[in-house]
Short mmCIF file of C-alpha atoms and ligand atoms in Angstrom, two decimals:
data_model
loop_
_atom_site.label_atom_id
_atom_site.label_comp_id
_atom_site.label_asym_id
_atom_site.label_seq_id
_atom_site.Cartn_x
_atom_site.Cartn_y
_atom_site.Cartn_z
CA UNK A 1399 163.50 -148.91 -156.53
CA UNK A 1400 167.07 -149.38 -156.72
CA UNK A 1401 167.19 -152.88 -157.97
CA UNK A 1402 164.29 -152.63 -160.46
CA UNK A 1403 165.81 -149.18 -162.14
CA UNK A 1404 168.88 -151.51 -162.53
CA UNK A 1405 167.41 -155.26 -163.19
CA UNK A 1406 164.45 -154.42 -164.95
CA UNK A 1407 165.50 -151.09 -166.41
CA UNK A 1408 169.08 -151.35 -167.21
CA UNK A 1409 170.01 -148.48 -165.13
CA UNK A 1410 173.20 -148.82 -163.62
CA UNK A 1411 173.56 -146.92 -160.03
CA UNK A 1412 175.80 -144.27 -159.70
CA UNK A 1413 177.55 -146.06 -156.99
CA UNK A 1414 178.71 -149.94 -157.02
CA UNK A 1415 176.30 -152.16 -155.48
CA UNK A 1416 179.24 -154.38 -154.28
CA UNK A 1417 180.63 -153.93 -151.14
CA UNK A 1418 183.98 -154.65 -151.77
CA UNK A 1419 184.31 -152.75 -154.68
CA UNK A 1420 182.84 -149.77 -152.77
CA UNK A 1421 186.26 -148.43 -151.08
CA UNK A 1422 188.00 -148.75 -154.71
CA UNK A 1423 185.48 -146.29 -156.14
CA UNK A 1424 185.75 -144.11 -153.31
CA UNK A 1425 189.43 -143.95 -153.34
CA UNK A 1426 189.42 -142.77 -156.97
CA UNK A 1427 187.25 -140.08 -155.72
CA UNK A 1428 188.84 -138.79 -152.99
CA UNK A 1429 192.40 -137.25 -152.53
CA UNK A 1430 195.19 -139.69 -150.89
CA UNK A 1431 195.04 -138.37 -147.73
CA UNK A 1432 191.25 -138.59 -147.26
CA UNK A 1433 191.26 -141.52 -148.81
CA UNK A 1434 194.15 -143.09 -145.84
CA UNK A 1435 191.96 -141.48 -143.33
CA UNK A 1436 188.78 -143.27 -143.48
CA UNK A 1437 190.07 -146.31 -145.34
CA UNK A 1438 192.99 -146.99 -142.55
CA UNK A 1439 192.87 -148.85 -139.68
CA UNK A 1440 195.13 -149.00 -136.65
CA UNK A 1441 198.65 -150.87 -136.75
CA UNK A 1442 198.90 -153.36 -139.46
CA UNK A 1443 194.85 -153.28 -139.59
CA UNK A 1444 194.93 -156.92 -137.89
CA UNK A 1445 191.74 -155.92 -135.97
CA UNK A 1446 190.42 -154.58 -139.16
CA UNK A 1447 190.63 -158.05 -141.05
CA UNK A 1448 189.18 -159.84 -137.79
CA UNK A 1449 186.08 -157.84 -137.56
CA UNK A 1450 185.38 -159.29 -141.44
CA UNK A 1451 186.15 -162.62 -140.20
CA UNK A 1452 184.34 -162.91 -137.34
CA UNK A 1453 181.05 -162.41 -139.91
CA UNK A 1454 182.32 -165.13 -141.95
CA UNK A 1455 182.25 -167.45 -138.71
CA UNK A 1456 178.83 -167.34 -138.55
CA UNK A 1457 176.63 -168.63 -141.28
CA UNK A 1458 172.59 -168.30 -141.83
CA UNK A 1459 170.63 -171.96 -142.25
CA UNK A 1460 167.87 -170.24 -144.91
CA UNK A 1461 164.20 -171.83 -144.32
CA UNK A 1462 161.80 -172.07 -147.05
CA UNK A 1463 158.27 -171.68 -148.06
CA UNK A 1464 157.33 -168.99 -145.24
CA UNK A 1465 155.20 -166.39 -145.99
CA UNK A 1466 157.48 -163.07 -144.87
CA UNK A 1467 155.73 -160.21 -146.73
CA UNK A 1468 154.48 -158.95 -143.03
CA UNK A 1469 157.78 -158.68 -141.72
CA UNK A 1470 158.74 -155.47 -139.65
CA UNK A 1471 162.86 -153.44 -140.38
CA UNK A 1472 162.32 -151.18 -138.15
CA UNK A 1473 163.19 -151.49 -134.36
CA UNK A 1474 162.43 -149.86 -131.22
CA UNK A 1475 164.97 -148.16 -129.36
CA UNK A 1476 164.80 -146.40 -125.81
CA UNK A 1477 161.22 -146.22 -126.34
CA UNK A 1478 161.50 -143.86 -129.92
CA UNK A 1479 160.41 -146.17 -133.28
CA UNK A 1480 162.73 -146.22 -136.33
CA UNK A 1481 162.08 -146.91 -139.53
CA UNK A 1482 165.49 -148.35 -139.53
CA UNK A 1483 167.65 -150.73 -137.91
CA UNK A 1484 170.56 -149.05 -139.16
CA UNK A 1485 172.44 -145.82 -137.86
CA UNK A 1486 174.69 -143.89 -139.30
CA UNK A 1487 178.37 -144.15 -136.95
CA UNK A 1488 179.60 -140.93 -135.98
CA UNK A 1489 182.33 -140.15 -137.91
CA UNK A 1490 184.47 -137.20 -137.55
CA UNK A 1491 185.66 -134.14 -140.07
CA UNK A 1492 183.32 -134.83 -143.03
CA UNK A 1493 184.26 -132.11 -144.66
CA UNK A 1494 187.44 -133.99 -146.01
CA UNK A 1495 184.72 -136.51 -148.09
CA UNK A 1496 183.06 -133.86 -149.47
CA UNK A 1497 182.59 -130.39 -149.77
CA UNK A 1498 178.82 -131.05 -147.95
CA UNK A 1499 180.41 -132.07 -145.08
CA UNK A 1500 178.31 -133.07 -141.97
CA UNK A 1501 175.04 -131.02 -142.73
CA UNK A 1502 174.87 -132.39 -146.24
CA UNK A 1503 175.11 -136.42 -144.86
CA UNK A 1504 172.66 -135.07 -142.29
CA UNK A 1505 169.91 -134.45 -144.26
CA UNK A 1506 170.94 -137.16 -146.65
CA UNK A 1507 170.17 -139.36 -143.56
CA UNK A 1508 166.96 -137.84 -142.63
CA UNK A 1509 165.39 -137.77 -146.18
CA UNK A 1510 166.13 -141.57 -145.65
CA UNK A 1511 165.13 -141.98 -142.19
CA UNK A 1512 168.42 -143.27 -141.26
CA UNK A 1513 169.15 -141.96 -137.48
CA UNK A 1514 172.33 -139.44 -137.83
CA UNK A 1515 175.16 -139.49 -135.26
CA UNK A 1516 176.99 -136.49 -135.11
CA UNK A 1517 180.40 -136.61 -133.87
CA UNK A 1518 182.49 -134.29 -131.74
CA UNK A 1519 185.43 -133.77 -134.55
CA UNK A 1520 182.30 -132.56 -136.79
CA UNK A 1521 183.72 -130.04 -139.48
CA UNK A 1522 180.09 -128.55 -139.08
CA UNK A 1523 178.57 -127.41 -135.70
CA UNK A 1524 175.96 -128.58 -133.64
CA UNK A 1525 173.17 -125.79 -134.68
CA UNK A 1526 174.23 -126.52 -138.43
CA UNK A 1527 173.72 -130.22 -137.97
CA UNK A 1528 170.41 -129.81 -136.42
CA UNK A 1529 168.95 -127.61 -138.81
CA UNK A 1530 169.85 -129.76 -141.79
CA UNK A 1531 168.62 -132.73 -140.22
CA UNK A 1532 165.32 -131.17 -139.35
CA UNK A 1533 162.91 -133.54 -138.22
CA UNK A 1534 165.39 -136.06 -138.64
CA UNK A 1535 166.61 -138.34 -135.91
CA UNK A 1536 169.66 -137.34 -134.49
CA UNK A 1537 172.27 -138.33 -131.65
CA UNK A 1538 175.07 -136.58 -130.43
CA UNK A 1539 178.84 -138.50 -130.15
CA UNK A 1540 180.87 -136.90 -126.93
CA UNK A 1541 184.92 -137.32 -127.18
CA UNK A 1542 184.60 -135.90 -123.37
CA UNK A 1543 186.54 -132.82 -123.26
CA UNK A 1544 189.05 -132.19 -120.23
CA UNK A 1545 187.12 -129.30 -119.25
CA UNK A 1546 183.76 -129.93 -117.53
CA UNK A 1547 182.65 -126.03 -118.63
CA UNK A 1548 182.90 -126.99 -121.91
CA UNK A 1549 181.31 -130.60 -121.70
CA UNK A 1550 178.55 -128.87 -120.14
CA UNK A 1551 178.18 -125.97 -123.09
CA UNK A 1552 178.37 -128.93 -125.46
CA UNK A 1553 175.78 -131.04 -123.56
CA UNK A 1554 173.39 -128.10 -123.94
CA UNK A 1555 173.64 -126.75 -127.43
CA UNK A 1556 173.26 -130.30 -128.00
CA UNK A 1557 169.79 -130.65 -126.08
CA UNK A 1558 168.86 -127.24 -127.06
CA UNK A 1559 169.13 -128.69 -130.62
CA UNK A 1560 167.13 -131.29 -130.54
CA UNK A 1561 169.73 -134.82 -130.07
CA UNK A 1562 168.06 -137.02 -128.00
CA UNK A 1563 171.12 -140.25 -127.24
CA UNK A 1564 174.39 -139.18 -125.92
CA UNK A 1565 177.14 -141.47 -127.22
CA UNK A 1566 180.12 -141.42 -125.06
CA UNK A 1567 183.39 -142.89 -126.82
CA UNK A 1568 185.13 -144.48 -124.51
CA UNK A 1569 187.78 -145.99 -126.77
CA UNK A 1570 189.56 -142.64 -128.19
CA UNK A 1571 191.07 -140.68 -125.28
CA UNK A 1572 193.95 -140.89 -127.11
CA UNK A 1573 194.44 -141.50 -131.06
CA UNK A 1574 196.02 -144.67 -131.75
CA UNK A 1575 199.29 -145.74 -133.55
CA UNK A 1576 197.96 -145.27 -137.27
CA UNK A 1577 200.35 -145.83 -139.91
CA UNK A 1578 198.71 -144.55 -142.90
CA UNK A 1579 198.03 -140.99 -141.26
CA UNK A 1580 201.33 -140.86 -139.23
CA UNK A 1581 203.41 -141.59 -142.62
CA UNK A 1582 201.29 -138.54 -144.43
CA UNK A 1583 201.72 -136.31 -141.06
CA UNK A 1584 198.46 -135.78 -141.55
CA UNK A 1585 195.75 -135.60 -138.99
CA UNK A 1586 192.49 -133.50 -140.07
CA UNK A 1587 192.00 -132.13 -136.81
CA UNK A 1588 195.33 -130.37 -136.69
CA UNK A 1589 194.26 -128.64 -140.03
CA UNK A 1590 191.56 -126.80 -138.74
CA UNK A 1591 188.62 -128.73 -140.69
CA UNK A 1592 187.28 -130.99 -137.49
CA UNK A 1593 187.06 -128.45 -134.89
CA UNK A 1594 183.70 -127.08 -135.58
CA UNK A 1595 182.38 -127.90 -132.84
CA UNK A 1596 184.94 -126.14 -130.43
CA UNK A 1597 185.97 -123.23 -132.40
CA UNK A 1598 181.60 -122.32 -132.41
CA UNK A 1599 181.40 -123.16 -128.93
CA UNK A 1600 181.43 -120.05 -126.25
CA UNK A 1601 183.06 -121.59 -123.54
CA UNK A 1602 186.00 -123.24 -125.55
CA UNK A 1603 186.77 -119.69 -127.25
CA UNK A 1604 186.83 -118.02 -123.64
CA UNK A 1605 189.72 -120.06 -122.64
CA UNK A 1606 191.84 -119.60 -125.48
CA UNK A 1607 190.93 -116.11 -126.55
CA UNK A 1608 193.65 -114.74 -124.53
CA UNK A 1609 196.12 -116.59 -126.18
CA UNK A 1610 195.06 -115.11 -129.63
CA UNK A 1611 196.38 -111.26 -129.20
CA UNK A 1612 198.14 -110.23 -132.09
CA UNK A 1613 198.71 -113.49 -133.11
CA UNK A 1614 197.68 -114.29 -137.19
CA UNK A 1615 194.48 -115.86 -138.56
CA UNK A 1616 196.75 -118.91 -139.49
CA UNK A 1617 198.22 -118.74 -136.28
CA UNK A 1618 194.81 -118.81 -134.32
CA UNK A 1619 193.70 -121.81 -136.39
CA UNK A 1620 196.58 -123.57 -135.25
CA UNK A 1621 196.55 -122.59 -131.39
CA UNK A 1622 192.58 -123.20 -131.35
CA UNK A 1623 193.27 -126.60 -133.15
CA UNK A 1624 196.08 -127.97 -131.30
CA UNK A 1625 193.70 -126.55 -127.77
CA UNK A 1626 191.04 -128.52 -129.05
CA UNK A 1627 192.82 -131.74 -129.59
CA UNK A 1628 193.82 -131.46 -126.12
CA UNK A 1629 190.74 -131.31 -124.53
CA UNK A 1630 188.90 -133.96 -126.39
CA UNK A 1631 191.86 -136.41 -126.71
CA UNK A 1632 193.42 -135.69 -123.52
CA UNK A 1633 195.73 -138.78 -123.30
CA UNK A 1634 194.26 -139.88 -120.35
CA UNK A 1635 191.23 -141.75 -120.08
CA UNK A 1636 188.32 -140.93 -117.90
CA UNK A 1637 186.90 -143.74 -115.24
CA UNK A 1638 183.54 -145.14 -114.31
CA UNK A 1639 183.12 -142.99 -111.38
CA UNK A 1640 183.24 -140.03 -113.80
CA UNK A 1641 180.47 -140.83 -115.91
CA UNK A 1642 178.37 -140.10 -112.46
CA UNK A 1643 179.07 -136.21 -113.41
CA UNK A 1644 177.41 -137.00 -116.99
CA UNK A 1645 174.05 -138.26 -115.51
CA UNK A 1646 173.98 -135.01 -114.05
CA UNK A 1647 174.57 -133.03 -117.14
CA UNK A 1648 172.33 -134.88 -119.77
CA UNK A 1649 168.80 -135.35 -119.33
CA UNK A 1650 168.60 -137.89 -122.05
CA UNK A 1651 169.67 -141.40 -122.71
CA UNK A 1652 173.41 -142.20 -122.45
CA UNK A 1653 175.04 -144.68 -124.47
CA UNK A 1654 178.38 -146.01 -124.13
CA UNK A 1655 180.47 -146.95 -127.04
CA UNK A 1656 183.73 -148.95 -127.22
CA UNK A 1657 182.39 -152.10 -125.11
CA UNK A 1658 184.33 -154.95 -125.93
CA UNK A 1659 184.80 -156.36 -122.57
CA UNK A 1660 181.58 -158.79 -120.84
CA UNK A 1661 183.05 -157.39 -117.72
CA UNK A 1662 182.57 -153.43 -118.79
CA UNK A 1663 179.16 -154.33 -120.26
CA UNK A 1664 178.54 -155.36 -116.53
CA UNK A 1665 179.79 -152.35 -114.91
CA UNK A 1666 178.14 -150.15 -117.48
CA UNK A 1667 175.14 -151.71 -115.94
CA UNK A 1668 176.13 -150.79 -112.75
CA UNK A 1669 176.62 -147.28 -113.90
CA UNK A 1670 173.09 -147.33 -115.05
CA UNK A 1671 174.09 -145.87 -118.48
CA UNK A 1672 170.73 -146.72 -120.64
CA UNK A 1673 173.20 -149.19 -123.55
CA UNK A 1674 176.34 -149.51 -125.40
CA UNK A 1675 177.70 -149.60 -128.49
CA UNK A 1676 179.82 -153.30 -128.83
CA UNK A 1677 182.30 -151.59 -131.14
CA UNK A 1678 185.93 -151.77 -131.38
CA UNK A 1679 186.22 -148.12 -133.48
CA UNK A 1680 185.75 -150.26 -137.02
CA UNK A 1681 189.60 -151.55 -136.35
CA UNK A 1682 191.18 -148.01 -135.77
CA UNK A 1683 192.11 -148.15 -131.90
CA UNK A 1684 193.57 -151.42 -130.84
CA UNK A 1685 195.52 -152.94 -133.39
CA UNK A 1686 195.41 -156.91 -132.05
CA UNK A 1687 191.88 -156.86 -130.63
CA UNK A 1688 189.50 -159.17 -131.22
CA UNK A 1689 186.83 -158.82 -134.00
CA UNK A 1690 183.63 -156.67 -132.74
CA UNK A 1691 181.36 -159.60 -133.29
CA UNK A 1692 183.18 -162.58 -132.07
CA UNK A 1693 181.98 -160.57 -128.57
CA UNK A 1694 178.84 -159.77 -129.28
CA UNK A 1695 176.92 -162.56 -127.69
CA UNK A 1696 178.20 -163.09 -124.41
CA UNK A 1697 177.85 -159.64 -123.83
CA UNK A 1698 174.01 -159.67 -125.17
CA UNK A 1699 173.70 -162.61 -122.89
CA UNK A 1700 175.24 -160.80 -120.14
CA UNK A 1701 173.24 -157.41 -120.33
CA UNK A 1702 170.86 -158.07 -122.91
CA UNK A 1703 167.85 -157.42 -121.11
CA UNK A 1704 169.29 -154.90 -118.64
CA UNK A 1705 170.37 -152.42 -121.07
CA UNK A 1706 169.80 -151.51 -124.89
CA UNK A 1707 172.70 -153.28 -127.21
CA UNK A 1708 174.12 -151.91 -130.22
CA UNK A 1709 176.78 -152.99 -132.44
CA UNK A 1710 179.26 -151.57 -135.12
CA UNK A 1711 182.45 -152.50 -136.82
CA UNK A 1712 182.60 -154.79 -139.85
CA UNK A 1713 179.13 -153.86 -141.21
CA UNK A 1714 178.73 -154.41 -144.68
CA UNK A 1715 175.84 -156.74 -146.09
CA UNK A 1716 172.52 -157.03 -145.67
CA UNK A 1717 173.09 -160.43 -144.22
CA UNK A 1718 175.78 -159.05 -141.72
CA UNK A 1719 173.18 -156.66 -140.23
CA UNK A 1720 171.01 -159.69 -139.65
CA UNK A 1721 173.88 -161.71 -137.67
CA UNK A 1722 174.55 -159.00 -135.44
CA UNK A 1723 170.86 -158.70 -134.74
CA UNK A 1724 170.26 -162.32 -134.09
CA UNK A 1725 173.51 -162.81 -132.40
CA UNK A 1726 171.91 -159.52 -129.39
CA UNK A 1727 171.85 -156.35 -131.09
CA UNK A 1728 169.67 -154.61 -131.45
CA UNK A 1729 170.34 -152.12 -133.90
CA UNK A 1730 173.86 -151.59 -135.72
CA UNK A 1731 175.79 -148.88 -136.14
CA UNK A 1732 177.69 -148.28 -140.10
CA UNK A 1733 180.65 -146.15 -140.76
CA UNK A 1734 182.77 -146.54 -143.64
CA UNK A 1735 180.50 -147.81 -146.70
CA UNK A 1736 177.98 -145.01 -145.92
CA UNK A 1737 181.23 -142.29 -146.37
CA UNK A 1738 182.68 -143.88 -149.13
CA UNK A 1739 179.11 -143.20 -150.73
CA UNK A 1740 179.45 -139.53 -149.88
CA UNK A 1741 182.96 -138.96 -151.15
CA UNK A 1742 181.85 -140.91 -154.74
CA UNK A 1743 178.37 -139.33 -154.79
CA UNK A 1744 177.71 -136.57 -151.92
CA UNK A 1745 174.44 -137.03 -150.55
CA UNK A 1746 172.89 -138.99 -153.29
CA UNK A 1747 175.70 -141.78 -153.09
CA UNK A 1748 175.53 -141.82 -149.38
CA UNK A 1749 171.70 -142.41 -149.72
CA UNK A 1750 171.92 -145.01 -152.78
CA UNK A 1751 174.58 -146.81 -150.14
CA UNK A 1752 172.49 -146.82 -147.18
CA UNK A 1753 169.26 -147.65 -148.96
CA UNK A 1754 171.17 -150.28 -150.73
CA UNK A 1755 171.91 -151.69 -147.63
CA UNK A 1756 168.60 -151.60 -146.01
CA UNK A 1757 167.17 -153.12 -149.33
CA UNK A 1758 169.69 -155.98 -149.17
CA UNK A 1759 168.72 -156.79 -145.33
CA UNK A 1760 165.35 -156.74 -146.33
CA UNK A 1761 165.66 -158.78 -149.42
CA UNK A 1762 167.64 -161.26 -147.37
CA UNK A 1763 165.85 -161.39 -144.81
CA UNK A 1764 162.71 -162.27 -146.96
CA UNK A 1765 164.98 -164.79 -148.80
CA UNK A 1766 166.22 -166.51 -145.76
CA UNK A 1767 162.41 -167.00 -144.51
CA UNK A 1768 163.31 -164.95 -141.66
CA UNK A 1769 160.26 -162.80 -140.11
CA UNK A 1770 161.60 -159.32 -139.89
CA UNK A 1771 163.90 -158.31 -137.26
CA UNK A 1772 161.96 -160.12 -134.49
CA UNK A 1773 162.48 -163.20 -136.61
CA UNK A 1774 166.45 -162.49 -135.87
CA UNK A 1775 167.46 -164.51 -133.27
CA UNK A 1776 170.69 -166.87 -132.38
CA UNK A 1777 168.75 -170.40 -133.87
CA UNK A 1778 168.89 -169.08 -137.46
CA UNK A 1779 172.51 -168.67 -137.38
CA UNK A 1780 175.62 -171.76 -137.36
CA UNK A 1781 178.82 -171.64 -136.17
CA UNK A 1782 181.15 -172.48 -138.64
CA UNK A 1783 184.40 -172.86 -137.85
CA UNK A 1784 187.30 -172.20 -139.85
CA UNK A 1785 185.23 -170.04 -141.84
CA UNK A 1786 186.76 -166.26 -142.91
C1 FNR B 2300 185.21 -143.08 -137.15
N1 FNR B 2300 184.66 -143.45 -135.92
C2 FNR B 2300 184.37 -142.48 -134.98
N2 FNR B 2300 183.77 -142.82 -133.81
C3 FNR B 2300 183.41 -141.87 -132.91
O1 FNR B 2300 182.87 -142.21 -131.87
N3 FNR B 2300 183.67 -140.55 -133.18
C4 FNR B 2300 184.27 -140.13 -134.32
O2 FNR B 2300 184.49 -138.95 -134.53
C5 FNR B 2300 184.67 -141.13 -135.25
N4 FNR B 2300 185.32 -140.77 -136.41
C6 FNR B 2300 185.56 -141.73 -137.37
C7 FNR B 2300 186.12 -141.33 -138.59
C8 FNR B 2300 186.29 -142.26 -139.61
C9 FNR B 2300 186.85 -141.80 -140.91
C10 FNR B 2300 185.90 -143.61 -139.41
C11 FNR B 2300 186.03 -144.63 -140.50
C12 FNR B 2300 185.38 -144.00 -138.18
C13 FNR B 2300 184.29 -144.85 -135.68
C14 FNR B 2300 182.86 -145.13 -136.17
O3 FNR B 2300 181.91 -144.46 -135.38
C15 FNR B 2300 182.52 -146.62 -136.12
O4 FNR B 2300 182.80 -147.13 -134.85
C16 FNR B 2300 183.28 -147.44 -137.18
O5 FNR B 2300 183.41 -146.72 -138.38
C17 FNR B 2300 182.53 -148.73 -137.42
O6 FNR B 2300 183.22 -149.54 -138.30
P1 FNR B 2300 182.94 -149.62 -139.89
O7 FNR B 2300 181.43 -149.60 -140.08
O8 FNR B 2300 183.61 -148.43 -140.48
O9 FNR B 2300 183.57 -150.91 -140.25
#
């Protein structure tokens, strides 16, 4: 639809159809700040650059005359279908993007059948989420608070609600060393706007009610804001042996994201968590670390067939989703080009990105003679070295 109103019809879209023009558009529509925020990386963005090249290292070998019209985008995950291979990444305080915030990319997902990951730093709460999603199919992202009273509160409004995959971060107990927000002094969470999710939730406002007598609205914002910060980026990271108390707290699937260690996939096995996410936090943690992808198969090959593998970080071609599918994942996860859509367009542009995307994975796939996502496997990629 999107290509013919534009090939055949002259219509241009609202938002560029070229990915690296994308974050240019979006940084003329959002303030600087915003803009820093999701545009940044950690450090001198060294890990950023590396998850790009490690796509460019890896090259499709297209095969011709195959009849591909049969071929199948959607994928089967923990035993639920999806129309789509794609997910939207959690991604925190959308209410600095636009003024729809979390329940307007919500439902901008569902009308698409794009799964929806909420995150923990959502500017809108759990209930809000969940209603504007609807029948939509949504996940819920835990930054594990300190307090198990209030993991537990959030673990149930979030089953009560209807998200069936806990995603555990792993990667974020603290925030990392990020220039572009540290130069600004400016970290959404402090201002109030990402702590929708604690400031609605019972247990959290127990603790620090007490706190709050006769202090002033902007002073409760503050005190609530800088509590919440604590608790879900403690400074201290949590171990394997505690994710033993999660199993008993979430009836659901649990997913693990920030694997970028064979060895973790491994013990995440051991853990019997139900898959991971091989993601390195699109560049924003470790400054230094090695691009997402350039892991990605010897951890598929490791724990492939044990547990489900997912992938984010670097997404942002068609063809890209179909190397990290044939090089062991088994969905992908996108972050960044779906909010720049939303800060140049709101829900429309978020749609016209992900549906651009999807289109361009199918297109390719169909151009490549590659049969659908089953058709994705290591054998229709190269190594090429000295690529990026
Ligand atoms: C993120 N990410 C993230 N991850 C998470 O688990 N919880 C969160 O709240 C956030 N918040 C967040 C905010 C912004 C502005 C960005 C850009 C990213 C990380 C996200 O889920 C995902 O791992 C990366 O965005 C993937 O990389 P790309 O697709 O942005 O390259």
């Amino acid at each position: 639809e999107l290509y013919t109103s534009s090939i055949l019809h002259g219509k241009k879209p609202l938002i560029t159809t070229n990915p690296n023009k994308l974050e240019e558009q979006a940084r003329a529509a959002l303030p600087l700040r915003s803009y820093n925020y999701v545009a940044g990386g950690a450090g001198e963005r060294a890990t950023m650059d590396a998850n790009r090249q490690a796509f460019r290292r890896w090259a499709l070998v297209p095969r011709m005359l195959r009849d591909t019209s049969a071929k199948k985008v959607g994928v089967e995950l923990f035993g639920v279908k999806y129309d789509s291979p794609i997910l939207m990444a959690p991604v925190g305080v959308q209410t600095i993007f636009h003024k729809d915030r979390e329940v307007g990319l919500a439902k901008a997902c569902a009308d698409i059948g794009v799964p929806y990951i909420m995150s923990t730093a959502a500017s809108s709460t759990i209930e809000e989420v969940a209603e504007a999603s609807g029948s939509g199919h949504r996940w819920f992202q835990l930054y594990w608070p300190s307090t198990d009273a209030i993991t537990r509160s959030l673990l149930t409004r979030a089953t009560t609600s209807g998200f069936s995959v806990l995603v555990v971060t792993l990667d974020t107990w603290s925030l990392a060393w990020r220039p572009a927000d540290l130069d600004e002094g400016y970290i959404p969470f402090m201002e109030g706007v990402g702590n929708a999710v604690g400031f609605s939730d019972p247990v959290f406002r127990a603790g620090f009610a007490a706190a709050m007598d006769g202090a002033t609205p902007e002073e409760k914002i503050g005190h609530a804001s800088a509590g919440w910060v604590r608790e879900v980026c403690p400074g201290r990271s949590r171990t394997w042996e505690d994710l033993k108390m999660l199993r008993g707290w979430w009836g659901g699937k649990i997913v693990l994201k920030g694997i970028q260690h064979v060895d973790d996939a491994r013990l995440a096995v051991e853990a019997g968590m139900d898959g991971i996410v091989v993601s390195n936090h699109g560049g924003r943690q470790v400054d230094g670390a090695i691009g997402s992808l350039e892991v990605l198969p010897e951890i598929a090959a490791a724990v492939g067939d044990k547990i489900t593998v997912l992938f984010d970080s670097g997404i942002r071609t068609g063809v890209d989703v179909i190397k990290a599918l044939s090089l062991g994942a088994e969905a992908v996860l996108v972050g960044r080009p779906a909010v720049y859509g939303f800060a140049v367009g709101g829900a429309e542009g978020a749609k016209q990105v992900l549906r651009g995307l999807l289109a361009d994975f199918e297109m390719s796939l169909g151009l490549a003679g590659i049969d659908g996502v089953e058709g994705c496997k290591p054998e229709i990629l190269r190594r090429v070295e000295g690529g990026g």
